[in-house]
mmCIF file of C-alpha atoms in Angstrom:
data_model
loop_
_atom_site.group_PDB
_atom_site.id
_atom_site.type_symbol
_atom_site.label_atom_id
_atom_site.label_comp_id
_atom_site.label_asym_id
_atom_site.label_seq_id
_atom_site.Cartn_x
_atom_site.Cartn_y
_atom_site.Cartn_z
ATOM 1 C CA UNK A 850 101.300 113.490 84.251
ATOM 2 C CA UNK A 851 102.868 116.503 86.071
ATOM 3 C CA UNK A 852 104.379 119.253 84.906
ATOM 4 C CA UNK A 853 107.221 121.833 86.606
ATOM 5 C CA UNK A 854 107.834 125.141 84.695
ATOM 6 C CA UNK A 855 110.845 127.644 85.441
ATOM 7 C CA UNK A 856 112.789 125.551 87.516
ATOM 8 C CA UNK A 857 116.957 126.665 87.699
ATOM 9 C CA UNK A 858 119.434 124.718 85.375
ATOM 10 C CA UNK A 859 120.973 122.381 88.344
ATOM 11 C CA UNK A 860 120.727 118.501 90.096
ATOM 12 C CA UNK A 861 118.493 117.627 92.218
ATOM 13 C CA UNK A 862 116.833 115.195 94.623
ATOM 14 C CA UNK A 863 113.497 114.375 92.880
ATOM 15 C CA UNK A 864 111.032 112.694 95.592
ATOM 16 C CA UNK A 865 107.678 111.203 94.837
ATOM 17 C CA UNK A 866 105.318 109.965 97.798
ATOM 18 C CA UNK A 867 102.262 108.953 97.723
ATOM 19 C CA UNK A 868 100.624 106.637 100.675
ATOM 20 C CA UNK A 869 100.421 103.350 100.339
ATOM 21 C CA UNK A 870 103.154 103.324 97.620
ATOM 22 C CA UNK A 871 106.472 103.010 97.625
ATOM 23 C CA UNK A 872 108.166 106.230 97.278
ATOM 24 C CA UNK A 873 110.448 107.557 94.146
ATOM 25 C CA UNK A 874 113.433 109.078 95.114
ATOM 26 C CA UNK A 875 116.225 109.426 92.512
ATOM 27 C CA UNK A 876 118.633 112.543 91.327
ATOM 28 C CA UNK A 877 117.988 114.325 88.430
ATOM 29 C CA UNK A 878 119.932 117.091 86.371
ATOM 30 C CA UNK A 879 117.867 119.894 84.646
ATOM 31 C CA UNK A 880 119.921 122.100 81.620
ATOM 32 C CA UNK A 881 118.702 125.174 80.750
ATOM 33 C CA UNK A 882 116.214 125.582 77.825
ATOM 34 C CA UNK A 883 115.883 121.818 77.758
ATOM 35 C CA UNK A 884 112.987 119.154 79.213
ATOM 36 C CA UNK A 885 113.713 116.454 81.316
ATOM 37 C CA UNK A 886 111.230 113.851 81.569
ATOM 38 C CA UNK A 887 111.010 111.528 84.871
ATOM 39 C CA UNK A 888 108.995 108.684 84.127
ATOM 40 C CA UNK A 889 108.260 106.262 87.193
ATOM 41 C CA UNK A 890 105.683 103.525 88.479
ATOM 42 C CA UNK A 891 104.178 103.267 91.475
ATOM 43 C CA UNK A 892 104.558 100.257 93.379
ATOM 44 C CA UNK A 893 102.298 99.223 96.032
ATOM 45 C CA UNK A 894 103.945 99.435 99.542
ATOM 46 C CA UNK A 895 104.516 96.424 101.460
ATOM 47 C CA UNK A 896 102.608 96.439 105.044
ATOM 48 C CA UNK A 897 102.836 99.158 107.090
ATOM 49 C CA UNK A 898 101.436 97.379 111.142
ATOM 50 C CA UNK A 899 99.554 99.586 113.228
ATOM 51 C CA UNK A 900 100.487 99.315 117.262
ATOM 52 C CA UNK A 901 97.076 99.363 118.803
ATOM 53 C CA UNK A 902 98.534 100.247 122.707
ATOM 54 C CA UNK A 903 95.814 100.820 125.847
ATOM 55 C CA UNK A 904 96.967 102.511 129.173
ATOM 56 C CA UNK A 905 95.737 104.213 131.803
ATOM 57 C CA UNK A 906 97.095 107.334 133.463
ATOM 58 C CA UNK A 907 97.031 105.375 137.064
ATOM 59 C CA UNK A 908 98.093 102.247 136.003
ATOM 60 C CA UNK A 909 102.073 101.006 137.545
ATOM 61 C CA UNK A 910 103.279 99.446 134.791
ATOM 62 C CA UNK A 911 102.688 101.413 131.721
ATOM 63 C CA UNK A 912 105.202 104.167 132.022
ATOM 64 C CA UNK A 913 108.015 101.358 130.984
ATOM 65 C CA UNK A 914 105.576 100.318 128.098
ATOM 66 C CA UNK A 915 104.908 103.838 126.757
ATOM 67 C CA UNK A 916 108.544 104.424 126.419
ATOM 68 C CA UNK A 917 109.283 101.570 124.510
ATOM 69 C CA UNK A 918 106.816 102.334 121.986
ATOM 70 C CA UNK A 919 107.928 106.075 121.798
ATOM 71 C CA UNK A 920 111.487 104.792 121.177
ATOM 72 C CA UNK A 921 110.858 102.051 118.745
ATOM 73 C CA UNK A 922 107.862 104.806 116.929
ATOM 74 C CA UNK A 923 110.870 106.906 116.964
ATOM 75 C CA UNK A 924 113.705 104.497 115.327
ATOM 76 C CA UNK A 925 111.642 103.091 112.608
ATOM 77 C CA UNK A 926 109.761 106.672 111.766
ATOM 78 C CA UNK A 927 106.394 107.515 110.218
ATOM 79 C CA UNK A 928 106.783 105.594 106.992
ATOM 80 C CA UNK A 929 107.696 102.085 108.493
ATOM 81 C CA UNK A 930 105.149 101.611 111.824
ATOM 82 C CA UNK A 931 101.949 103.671 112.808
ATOM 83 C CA UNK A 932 100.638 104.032 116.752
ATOM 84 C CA UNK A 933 97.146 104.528 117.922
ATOM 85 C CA UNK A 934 96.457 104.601 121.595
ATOM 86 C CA UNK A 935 93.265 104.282 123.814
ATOM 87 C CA UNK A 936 92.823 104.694 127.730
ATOM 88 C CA UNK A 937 91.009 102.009 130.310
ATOM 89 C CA UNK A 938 89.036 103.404 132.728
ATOM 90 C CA UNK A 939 90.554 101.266 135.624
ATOM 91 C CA UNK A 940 92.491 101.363 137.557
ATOM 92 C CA UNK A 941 92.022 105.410 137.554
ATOM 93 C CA UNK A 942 88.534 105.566 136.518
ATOM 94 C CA UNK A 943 89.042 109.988 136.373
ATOM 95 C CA UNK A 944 92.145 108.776 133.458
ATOM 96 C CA UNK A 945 90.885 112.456 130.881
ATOM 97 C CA UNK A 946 91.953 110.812 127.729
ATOM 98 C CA UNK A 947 89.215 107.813 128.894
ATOM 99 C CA UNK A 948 86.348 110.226 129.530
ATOM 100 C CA UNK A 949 87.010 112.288 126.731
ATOM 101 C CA UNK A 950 85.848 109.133 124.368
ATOM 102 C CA UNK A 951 84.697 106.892 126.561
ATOM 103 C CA UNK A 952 82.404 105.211 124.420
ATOM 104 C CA UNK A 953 84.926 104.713 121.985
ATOM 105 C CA UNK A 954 87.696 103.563 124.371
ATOM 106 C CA UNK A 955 85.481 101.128 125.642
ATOM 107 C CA UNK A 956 84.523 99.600 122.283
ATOM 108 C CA UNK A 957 87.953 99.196 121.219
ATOM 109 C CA UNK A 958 88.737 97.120 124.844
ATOM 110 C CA UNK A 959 85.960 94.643 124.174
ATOM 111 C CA UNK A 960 87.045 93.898 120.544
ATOM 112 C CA UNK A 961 90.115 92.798 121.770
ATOM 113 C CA UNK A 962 88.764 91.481 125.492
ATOM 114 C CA UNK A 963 91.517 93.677 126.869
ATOM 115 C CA UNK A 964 91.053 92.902 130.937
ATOM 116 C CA UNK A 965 93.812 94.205 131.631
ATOM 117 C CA UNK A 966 96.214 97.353 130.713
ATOM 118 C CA UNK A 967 98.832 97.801 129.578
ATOM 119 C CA UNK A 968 97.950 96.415 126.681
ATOM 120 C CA UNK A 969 99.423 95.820 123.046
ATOM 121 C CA UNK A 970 98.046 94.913 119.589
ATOM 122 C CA UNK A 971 100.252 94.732 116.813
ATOM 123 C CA UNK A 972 98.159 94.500 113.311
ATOM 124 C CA UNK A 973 94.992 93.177 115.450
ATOM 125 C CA UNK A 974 96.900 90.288 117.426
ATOM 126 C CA UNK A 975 97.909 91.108 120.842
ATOM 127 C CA UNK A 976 101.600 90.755 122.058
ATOM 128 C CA UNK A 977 102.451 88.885 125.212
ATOM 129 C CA UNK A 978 105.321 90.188 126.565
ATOM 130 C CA UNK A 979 103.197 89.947 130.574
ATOM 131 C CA UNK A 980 104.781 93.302 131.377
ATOM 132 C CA UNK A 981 108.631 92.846 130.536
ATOM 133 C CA UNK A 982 109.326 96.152 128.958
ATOM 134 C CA UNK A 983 112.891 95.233 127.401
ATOM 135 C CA UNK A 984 110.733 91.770 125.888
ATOM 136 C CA UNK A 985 108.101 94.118 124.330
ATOM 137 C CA UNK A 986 110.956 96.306 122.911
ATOM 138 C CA UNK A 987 112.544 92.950 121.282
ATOM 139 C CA UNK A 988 109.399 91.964 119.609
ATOM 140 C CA UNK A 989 108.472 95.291 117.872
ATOM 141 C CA UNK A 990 111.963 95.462 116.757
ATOM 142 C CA UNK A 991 112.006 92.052 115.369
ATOM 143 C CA UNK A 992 108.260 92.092 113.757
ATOM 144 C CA UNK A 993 108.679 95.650 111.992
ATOM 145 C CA UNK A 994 111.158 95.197 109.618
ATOM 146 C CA UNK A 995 109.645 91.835 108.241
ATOM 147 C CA UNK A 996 106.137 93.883 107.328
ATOM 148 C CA UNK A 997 107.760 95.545 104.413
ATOM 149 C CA UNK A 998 108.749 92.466 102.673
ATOM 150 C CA UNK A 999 105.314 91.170 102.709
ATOM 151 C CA UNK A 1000 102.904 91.786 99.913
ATOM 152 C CA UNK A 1001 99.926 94.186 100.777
ATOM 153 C CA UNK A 1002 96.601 92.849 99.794
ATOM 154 C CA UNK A 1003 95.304 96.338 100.723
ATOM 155 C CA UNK A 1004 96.997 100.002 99.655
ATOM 156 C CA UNK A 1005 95.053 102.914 101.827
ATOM 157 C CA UNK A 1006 95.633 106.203 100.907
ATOM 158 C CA UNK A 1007 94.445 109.151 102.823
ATOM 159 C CA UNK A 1008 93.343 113.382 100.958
ATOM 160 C CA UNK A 1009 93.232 115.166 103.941
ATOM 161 C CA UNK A 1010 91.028 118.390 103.399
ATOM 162 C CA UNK A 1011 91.393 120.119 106.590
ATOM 163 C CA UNK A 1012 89.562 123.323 107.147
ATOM 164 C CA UNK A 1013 92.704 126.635 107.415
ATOM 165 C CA UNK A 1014 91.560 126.525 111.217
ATOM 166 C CA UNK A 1015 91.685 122.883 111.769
ATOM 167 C CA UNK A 1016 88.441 123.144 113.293
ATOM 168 C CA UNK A 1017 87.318 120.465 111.010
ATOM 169 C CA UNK A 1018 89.652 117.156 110.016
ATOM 170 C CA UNK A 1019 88.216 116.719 106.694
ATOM 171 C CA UNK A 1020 88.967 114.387 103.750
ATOM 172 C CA UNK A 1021 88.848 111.189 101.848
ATOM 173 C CA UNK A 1022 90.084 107.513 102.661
ATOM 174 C CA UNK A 1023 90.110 105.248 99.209
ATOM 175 C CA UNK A 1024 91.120 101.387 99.640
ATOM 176 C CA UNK A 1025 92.453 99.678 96.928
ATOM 177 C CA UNK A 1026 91.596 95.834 97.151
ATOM 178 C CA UNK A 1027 95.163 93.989 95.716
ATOM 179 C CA UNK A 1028 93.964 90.526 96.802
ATOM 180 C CA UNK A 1029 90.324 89.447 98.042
ATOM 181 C CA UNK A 1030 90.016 89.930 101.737
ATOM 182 C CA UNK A 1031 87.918 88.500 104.510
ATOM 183 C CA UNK A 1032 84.311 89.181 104.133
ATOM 184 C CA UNK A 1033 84.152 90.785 107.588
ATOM 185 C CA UNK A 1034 86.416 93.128 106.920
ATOM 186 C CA UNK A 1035 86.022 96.968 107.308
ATOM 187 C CA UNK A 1036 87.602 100.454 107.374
ATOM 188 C CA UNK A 1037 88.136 102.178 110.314
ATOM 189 C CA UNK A 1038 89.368 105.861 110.777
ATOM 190 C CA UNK A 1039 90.172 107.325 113.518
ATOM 191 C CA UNK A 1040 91.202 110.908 114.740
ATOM 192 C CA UNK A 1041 94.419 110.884 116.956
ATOM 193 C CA UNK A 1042 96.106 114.041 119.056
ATOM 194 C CA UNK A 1043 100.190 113.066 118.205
ATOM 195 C CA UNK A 1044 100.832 114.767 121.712
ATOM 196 C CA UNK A 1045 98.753 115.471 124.896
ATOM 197 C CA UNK A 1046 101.186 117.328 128.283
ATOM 198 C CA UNK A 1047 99.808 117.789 130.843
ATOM 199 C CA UNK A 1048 101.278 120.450 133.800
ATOM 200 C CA UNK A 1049 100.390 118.059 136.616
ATOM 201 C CA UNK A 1050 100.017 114.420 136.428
ATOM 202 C CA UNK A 1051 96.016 113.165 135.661
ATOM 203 C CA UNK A 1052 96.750 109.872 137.677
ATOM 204 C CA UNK A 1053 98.983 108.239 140.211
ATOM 205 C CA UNK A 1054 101.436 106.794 138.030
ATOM 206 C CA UNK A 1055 103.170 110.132 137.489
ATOM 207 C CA UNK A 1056 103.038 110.502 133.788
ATOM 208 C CA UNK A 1057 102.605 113.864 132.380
ATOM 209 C CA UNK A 1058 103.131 112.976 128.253
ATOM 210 C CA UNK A 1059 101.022 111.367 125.988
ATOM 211 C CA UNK A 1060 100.949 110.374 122.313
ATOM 212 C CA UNK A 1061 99.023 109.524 119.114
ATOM 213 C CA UNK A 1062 95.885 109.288 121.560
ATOM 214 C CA UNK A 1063 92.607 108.213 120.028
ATOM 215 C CA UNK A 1064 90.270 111.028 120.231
ATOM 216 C CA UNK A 1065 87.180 110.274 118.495
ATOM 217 C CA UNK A 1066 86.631 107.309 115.603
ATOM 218 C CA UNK A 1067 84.408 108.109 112.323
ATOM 219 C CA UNK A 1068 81.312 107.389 112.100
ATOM 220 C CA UNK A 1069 81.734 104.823 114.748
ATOM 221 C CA UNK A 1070 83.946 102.040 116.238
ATOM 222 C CA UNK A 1071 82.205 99.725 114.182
ATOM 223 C CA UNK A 1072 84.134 100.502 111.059
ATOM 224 C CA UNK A 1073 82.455 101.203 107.593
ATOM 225 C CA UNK A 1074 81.838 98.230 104.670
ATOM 226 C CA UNK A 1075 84.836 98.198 101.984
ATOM 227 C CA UNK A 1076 84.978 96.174 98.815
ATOM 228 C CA UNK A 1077 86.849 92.324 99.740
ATOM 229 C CA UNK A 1078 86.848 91.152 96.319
ATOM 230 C CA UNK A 1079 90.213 91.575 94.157
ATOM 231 C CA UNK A 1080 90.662 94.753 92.106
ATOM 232 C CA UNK A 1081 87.990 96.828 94.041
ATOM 233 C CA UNK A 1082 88.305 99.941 95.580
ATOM 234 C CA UNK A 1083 86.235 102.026 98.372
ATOM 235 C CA UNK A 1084 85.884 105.636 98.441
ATOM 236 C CA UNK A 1085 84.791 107.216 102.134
ATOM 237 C CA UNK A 1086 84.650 111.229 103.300
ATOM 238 C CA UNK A 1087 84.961 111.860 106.580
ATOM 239 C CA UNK A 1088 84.802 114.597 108.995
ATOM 240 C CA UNK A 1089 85.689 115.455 112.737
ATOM 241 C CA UNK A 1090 84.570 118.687 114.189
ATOM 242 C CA UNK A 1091 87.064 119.759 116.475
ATOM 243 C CA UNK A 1092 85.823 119.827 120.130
ATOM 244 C CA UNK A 1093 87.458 122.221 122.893
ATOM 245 C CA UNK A 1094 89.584 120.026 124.524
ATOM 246 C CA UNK A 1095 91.488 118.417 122.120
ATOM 247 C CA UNK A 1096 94.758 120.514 120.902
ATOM 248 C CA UNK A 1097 95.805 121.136 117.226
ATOM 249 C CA UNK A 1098 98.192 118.387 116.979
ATOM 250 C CA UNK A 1099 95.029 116.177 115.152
ATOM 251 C CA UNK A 1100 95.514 113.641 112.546
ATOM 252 C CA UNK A 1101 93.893 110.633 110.950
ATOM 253 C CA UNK A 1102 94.375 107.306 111.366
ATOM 254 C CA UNK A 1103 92.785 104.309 108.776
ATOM 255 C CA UNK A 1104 92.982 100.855 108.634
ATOM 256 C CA UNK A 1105 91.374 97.663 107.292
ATOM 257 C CA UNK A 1106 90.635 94.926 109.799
ATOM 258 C CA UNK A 1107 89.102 91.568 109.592
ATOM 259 C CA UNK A 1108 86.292 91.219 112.144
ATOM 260 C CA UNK A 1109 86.325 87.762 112.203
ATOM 261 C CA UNK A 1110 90.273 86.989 112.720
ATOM 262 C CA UNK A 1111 91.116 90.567 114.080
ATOM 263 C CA UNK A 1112 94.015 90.765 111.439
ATOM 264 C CA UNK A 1113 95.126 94.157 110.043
ATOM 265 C CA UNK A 1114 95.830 94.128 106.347
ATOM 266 C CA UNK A 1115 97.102 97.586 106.149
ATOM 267 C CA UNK A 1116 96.840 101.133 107.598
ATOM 268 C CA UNK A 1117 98.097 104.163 107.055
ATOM 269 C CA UNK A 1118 97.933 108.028 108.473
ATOM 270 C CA UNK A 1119 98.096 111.485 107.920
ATOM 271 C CA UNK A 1120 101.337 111.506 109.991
ATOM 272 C CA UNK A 1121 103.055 110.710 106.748
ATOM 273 C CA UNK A 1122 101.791 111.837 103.597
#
C-alpha cells in the first residue's frame, strides 16, 4: 500500500505503471480534510515483441529498412514494441558500432544464421520481406497490435539502479513465470545507446543516425538460466560499466527466449518504466 500526504483539494489524473503490467490510469477527486482510497489490481500485460534488426553502416539497402522501423518504433511508442539493433561486419568490415562489440554482434548473427543484412527478427522469428521496405512496414504494422491481445506466459520487470553519473547501468531484472516455458529458455539483458550521430558518415551508405544500438550484453550472449515451471520467478543484478565511447543515452534491454524454437515470450526495457 502507498500512501500520499498534503496533496491540494482538486481532480486529478491518477497513473499507475509498473512493467510488465498493465497500467492504471483513472481520475480521481481529493476534498480537503478527507481520504480517498484508490484501490486497483495489477494485471499482467499482454506481449510486448522485441524487433531484433542487424545493419551495417556500408550496406545499400538498409537506410530504407532503418526508417521503417524508426517510424513504426515511433507510431506504436515505448509501451507497445521494443527495438534492439546489432551491426554485421560485412560489407564494411570498419562499421564502429560492429567493432565496438564485436564479439557480441557476432554471437547474435549466428543464433539467427543471419548471412545476410539487413536483417529482421520480430520476437526471435525472422521476417521476410527480401528487402521491400513498404512490405516490412506492412508486417510490423499488422503483427504489433495483435501482441497485446495475447496472454503473456512471462511478465519482466526491470529496477534500474543507475549510479548519479551513469557510469554504471545498475539494477535488477525479476521474471515472473505465468505459464511453464520451454526448458531452453533464458534471460538475456542487454545494454542499448537509444541514439548514436555521427558528424561524417562511418560507411558508404551515407547514414549518419543510429538507434537503440546494442552495446554490450550481460554477462554474456548466452543468456542466464530462469525458472520454466509455472508460478516461478527469477531474480538477476546486473551491471555495465560505462566504457568511453558509448554516450549517455544507455538503457537496458531484457527478454526471455527459447533456445530451442528461438521464440520470444516477452521483453521489456528501461525505455519505459
Amino acid at each position: 500500500m502507498f500512501q500520499l500526504n498534503g496533496i491540494p483539494a482538486g481532480d486529478y489524473v491518477f497513473e499507475l505503471k509498473k512493467s510488465g503490467y498493465s497500467e492504471c490510469n483513472q481520475t480521481i477527486s481529493i476534498s480537503s480534510g478527507g481520504v480517498t482510497t484508490v484501490n486497483h489490481t495489477l494485471t499482467a500485460a499482454g506481449v510486448i515483441p522485441l524487433i531484433e534488426h542487424f545493419a551495417n553502416t556500408s550496406c545499400v539497402p538498409c537506410p530504407p529498412t532503418d526508417e521503417v522501423l524508426e517510424a513504426v518504433l515511433h507510431d506504436f511508442g515505448v509501451r507497445k514494441t521494443i527495438s534492439l539493433g546489432y551491426h554485421a561486419n560485412y560489407p564494411g568490415a570498419n562499421d564502429p558500432m560492429f567493432l565496438a562489440a564485436s564479439e557480441a554482434n557476432l554471437s547474435r548473427m549466428s543464433y539467427y544464421a543471419v548471412s545476410s543484412v539487413p536483417y529482421v527478427a520480430y520476437n526471435g522469428k525472422r521476417i521476410n520481406y527480401y528487402g521491400n521496405a513498404p512490405r516490412l512496414n506492412d508486417s510490423l504494422r499488422n503483427k504489433i497490435p495483435l501482441e497485446s491481445k495475447k496472454s503473456a506466459w512471462v511478465s519482466i520487470q526491470i529496477q534500474p539502479s543507475n549510479t548519479a553519473d551513469f557510469e554504471t547501468v545498475a539494477g535488477i531484472v525479476r521474471v515472473e513465470t505465468h505459464q511453464a516455458i520451454g526448458s531452453q529458455s533464458k534471460l538475456r539483458i542487454a545494454l542499448i545507446e537509444r541514439s548514436i550521430d555521427y558528424g561524417q558518415a562511418p560507411g558508404t551508405n551515407g547514414m549518419t543516425h543510429f538507434f537503440d544500438v546494442m552495446r554490450a550484453f550481460y554477462p554474456s550472449t548466452d543468456g542466464l538460466a530462469v525458472n520454466t515451471a509455472a508460478g516461478q520467478t527469477t531474480s538477476v543484478a546486473y551491471s555495465f560499466a560505462r566504457r568511453q565511447l558509448w554516450g549517455y543515452d544507455l538503457f537496458v534491454v531484457a527478454f526471455v527466449q527459447d533456445d530451442e524454437t528461438k521464440n520470444i515470450y516477452q521483453s521489456a526495457w528501461t525505455v519505459y518504466p
